[in-house]
PDB file of C-alpha atoms and ligand atoms in Angstrom:
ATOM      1  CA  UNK A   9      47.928 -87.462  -1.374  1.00  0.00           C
ATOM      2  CA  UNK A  10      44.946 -89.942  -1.796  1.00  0.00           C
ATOM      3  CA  UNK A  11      45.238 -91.870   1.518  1.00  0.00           C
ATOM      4  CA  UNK A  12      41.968 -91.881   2.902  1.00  0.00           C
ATOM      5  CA  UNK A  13      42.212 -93.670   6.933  1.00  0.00           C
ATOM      6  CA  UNK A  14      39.764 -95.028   8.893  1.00  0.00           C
ATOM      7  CA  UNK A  15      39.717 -93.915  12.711  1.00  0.00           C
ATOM      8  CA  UNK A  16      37.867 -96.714  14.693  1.00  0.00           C
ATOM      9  CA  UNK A  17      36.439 -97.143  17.786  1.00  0.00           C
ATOM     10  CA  UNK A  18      33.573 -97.393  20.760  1.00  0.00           C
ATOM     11  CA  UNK A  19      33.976 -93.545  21.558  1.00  0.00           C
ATOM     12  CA  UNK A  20      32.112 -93.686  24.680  1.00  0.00           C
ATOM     13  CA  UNK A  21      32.489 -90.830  24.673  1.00  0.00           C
ATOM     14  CA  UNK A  22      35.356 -89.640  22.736  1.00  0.00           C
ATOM     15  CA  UNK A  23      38.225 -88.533  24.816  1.00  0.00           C
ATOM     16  CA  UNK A  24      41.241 -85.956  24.510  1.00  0.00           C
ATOM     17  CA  UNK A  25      42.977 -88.659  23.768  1.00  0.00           C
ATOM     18  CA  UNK A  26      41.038 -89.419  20.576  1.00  0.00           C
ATOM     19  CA  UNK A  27      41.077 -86.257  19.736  1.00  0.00           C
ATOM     20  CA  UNK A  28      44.743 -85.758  19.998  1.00  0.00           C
ATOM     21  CA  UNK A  29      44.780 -88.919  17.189  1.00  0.00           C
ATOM     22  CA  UNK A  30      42.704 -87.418  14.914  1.00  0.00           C
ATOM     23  CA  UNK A  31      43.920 -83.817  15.181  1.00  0.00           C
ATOM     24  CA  UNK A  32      46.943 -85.432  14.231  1.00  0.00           C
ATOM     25  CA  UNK A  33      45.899 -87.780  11.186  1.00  0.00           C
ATOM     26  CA  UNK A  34      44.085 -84.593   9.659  1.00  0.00           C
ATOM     27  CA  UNK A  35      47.321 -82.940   7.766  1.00  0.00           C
ATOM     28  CA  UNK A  36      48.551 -86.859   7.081  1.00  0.00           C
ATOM     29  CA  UNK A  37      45.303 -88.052   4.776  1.00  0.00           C
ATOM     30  CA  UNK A  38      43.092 -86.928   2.296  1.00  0.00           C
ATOM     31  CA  UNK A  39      39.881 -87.965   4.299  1.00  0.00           C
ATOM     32  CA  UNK A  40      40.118 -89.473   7.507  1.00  0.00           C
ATOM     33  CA  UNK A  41      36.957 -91.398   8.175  1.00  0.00           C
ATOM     34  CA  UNK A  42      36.252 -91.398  12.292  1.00  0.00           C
ATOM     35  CA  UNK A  43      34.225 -95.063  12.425  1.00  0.00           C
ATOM     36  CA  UNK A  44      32.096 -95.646  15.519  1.00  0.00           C
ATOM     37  CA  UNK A  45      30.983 -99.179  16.016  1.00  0.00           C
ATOM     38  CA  UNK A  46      27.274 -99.645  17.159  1.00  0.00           C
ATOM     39  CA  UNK A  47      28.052-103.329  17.204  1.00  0.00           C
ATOM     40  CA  UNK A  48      30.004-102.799  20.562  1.00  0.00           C
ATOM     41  CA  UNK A  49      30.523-105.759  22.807  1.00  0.00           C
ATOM     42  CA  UNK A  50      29.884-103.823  25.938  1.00  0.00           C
ATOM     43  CA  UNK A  51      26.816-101.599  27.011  1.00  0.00           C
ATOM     44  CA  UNK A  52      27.492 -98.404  26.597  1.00  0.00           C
ATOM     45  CA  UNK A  53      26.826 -95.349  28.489  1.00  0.00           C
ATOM     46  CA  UNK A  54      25.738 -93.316  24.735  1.00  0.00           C
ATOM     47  CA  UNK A  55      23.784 -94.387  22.012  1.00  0.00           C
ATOM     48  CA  UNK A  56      25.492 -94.479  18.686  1.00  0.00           C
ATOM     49  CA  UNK A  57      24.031 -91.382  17.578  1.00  0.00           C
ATOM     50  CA  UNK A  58      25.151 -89.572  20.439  1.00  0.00           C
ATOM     51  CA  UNK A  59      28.768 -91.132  20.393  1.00  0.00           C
ATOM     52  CA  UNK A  60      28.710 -89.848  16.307  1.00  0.00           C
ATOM     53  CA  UNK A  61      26.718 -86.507  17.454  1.00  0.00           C
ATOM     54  CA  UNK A  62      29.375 -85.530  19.891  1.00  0.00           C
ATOM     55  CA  UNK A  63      32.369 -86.159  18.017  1.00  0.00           C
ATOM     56  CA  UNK A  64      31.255 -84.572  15.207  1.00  0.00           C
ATOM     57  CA  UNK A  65      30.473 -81.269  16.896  1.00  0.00           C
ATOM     58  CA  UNK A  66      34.118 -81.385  18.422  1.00  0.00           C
ATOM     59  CA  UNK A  67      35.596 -81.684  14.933  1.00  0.00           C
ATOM     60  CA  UNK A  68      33.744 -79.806  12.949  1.00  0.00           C
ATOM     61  CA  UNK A  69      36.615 -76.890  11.920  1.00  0.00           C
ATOM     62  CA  UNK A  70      38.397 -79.842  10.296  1.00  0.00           C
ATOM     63  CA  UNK A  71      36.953 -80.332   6.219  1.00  0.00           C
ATOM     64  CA  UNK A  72      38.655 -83.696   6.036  1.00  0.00           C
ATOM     65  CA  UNK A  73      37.032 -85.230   8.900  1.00  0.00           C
ATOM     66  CA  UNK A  74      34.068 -87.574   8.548  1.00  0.00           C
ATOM     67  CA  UNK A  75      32.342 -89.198  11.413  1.00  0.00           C
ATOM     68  CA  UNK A  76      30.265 -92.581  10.438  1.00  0.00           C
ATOM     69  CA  UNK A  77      28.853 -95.497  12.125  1.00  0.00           C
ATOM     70  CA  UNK A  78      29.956 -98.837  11.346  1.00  0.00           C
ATOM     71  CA  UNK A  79      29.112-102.420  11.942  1.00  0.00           C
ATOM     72  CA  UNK A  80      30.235-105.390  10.831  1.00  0.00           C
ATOM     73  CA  UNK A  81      34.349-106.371   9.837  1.00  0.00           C
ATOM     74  CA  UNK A  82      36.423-103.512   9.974  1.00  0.00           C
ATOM     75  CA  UNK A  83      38.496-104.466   6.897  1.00  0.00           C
ATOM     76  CA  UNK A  84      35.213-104.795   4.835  1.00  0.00           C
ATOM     77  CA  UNK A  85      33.573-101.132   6.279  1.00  0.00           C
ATOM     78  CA  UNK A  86      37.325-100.113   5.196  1.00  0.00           C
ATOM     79  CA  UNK A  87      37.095-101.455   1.944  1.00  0.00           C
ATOM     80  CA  UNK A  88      33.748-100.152   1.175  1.00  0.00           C
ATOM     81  CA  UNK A  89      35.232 -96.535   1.759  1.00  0.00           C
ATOM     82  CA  UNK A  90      38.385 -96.818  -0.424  1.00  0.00           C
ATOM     83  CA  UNK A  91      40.688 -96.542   2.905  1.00  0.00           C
ATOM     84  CA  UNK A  92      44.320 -97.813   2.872  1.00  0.00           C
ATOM     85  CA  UNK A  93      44.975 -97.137   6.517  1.00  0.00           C
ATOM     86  CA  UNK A  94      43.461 -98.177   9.751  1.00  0.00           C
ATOM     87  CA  UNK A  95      44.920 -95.913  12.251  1.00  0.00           C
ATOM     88  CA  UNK A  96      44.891 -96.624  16.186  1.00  0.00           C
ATOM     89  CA  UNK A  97      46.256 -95.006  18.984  1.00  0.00           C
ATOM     90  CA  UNK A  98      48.587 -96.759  21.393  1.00  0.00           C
ATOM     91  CA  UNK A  99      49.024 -95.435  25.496  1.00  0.00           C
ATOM     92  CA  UNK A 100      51.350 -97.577  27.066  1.00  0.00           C
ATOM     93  CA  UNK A 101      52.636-101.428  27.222  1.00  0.00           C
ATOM     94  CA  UNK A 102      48.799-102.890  28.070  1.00  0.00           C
ATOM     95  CA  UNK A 103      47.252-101.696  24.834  1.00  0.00           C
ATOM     96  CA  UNK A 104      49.589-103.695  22.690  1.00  0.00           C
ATOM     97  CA  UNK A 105      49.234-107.327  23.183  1.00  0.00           C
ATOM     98  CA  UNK A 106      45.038-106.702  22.183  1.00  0.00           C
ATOM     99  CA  UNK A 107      46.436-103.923  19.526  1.00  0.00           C
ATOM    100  CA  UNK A 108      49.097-106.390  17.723  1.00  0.00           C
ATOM    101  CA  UNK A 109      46.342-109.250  17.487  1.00  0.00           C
ATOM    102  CA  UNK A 110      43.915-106.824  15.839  1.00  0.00           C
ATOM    103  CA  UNK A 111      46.345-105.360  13.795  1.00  0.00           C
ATOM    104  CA  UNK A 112      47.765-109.123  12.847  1.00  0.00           C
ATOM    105  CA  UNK A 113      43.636-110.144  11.815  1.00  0.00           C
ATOM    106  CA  UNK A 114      42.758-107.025  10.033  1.00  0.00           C
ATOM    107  CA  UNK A 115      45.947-107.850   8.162  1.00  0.00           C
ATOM    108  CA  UNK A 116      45.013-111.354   7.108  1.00  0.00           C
ATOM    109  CA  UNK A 117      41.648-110.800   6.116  1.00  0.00           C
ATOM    110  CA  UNK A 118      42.570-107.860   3.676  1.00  0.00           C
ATOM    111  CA  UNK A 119      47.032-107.713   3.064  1.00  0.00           C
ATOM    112  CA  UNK A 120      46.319-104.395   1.136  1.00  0.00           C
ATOM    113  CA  UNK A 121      44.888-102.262   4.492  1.00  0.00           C
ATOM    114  CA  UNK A 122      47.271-101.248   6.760  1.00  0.00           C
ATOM    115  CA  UNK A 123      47.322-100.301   9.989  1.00  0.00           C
ATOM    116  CA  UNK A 124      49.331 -97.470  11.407  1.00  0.00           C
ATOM    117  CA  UNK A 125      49.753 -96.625  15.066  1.00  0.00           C
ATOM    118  CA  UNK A 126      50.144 -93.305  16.288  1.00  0.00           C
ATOM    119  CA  UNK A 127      51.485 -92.847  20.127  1.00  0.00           C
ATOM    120  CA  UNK A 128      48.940 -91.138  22.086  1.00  0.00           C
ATOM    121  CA  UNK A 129      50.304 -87.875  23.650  1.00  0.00           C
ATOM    122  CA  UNK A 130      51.999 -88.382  27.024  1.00  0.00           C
ATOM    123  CA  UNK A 131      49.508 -86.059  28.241  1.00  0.00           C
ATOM    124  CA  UNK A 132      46.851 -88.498  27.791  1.00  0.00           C
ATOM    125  CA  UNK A 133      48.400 -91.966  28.821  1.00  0.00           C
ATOM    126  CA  UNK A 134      46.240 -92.453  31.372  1.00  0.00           C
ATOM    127  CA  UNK A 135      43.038 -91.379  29.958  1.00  0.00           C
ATOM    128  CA  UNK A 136      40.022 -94.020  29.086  1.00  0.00           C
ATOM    129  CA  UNK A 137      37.091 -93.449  27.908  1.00  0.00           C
ATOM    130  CA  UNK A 138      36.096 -96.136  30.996  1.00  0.00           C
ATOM    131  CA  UNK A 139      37.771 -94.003  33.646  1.00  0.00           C
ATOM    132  CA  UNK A 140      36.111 -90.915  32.447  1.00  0.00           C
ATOM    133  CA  UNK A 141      32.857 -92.538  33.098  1.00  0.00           C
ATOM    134  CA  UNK A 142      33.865 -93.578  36.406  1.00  0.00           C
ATOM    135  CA  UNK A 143      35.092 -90.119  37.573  1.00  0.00           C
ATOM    136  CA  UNK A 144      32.524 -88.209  36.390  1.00  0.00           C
ATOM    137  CA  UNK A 145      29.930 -91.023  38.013  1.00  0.00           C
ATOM    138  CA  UNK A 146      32.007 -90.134  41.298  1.00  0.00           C
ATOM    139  CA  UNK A 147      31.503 -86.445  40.884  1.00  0.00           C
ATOM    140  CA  UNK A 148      34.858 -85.870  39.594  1.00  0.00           C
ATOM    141  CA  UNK A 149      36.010 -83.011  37.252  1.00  0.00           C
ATOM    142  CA  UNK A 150      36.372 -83.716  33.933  1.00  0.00           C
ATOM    143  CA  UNK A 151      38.437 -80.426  32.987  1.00  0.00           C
ATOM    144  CA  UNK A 152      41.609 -81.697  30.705  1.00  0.00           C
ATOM    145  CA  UNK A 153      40.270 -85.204  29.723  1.00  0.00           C
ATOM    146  CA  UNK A 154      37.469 -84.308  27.625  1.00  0.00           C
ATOM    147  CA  UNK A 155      36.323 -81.350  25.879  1.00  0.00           C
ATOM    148  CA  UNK A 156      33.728 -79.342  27.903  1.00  0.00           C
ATOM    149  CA  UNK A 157      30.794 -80.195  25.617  1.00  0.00           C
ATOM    150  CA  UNK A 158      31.386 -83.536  25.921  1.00  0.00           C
ATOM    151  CA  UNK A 159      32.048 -83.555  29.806  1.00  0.00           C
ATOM    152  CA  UNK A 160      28.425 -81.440  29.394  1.00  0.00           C
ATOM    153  CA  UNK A 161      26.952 -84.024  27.936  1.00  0.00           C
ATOM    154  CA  UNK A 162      28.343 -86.775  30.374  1.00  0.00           C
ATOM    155  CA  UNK A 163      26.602 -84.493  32.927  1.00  0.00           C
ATOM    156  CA  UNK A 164      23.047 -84.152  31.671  1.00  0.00           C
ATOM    157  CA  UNK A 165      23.627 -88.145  30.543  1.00  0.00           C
ATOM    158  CA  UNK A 166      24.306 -89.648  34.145  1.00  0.00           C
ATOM    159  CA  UNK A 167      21.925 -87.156  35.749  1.00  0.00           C
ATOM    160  CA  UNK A 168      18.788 -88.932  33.789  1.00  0.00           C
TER     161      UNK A 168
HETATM  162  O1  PNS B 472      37.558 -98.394  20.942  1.00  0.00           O
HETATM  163  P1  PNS B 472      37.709 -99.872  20.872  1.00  0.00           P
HETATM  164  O2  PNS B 472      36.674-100.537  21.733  1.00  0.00           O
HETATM  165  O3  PNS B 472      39.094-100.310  21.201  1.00  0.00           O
HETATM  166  O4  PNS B 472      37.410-100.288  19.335  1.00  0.00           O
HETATM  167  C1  PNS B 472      37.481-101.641  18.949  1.00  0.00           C
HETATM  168  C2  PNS B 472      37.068-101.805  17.459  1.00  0.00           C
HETATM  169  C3  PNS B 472      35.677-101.259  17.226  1.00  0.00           C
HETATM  170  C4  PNS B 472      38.046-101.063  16.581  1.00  0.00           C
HETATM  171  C5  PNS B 472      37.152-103.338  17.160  1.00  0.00           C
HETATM  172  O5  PNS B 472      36.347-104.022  18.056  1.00  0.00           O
HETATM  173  C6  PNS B 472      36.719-103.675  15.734  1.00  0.00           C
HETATM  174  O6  PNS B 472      37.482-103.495  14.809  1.00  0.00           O
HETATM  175  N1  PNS B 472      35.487-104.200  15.568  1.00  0.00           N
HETATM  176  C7  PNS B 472      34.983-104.610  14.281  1.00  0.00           C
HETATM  177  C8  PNS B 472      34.915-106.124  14.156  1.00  0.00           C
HETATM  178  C9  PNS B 472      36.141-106.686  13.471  1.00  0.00           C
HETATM  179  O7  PNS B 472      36.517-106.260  12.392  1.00  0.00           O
HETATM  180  N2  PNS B 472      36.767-107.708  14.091  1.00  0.00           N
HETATM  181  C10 PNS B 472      37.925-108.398  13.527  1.00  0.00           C
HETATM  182  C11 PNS B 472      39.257-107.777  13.878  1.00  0.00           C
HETATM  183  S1  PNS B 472      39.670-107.962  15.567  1.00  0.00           S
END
């Protein structure tokens, strides 16, 4: 098995959602490359270090995990790491429409990476990395959506 799959996305802050995904990829690939974008569109609450710090130190029992940042086209970051596989994970009938256009670019700029979707876990199809922020700005418990470091860190983040 030599597929190595890129995991990529904002991760502000990583959710159980994402982690779900990748817990999941890990036995399927060789290598599975988590890519963070620092070239994100919207502000975000974490810097890029801090999005790669905190996912790193929530998969750090896994040996075929590798947390980057990225910038740039997808497909090219992709192609620079030898990956075959995008992978994304889809909740429910709103992601897809955004999902299938990506999928449908990534495809014509490079035919030979493909991307695979993986169903999130019913458990998380209503978590977002958006609505975390929001509860935990309201003073709402994280416990469930987020690992506790991470919800820790959300803390100590919107308390500065
Ligand atoms: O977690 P997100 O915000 O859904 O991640 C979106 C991401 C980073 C995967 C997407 O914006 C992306 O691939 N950006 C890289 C730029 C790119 O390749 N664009 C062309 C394909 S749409």
């Amino acid at each position: 098995m030599h597929n190595i799959a890129i995991y990529p996305g904002t991760f502000d802050p990583a959710t159980n959602g994402h982690l779900d995904i990748i817990e999941r990829a890990v036995p399927l690939f060789a290598q599975v490359i988590v890519a963070v974008t620092c070239d994100s569109s919207k502000p975000t609450l974490f810097s890029i270090q801090d999005r790669i710090q905190m996912i790193k130190d929530v998969t750090q029992n896994y040996s075929n995990v590798r947390v980057e940042e990225f910038s740039g086209l997808l497909v090219d970051y992709a192609c620079k790491k030898e990956a075959n596989v995008i992978i994304r994970g889809l909740r429910a009938v709103s992601d897809f429409e955004h999902e299938f256009q990506m999928a449908s670019l990534n495809k014509r700029l490079n035919p030979k990476i493909e991307t695979l979707f993986m169903m999130t876990h019913e458990d998380n199809f209503f978590l977002s990395s958006s609505a975390i922020k929001e509860i935990a700005a309201l003073g709402g418990s994280l416990a469930g959506f987020v690992p506790n470091i991470i919800e820790e860190r959300i803390k100590q983040r919107l308390s500065n």
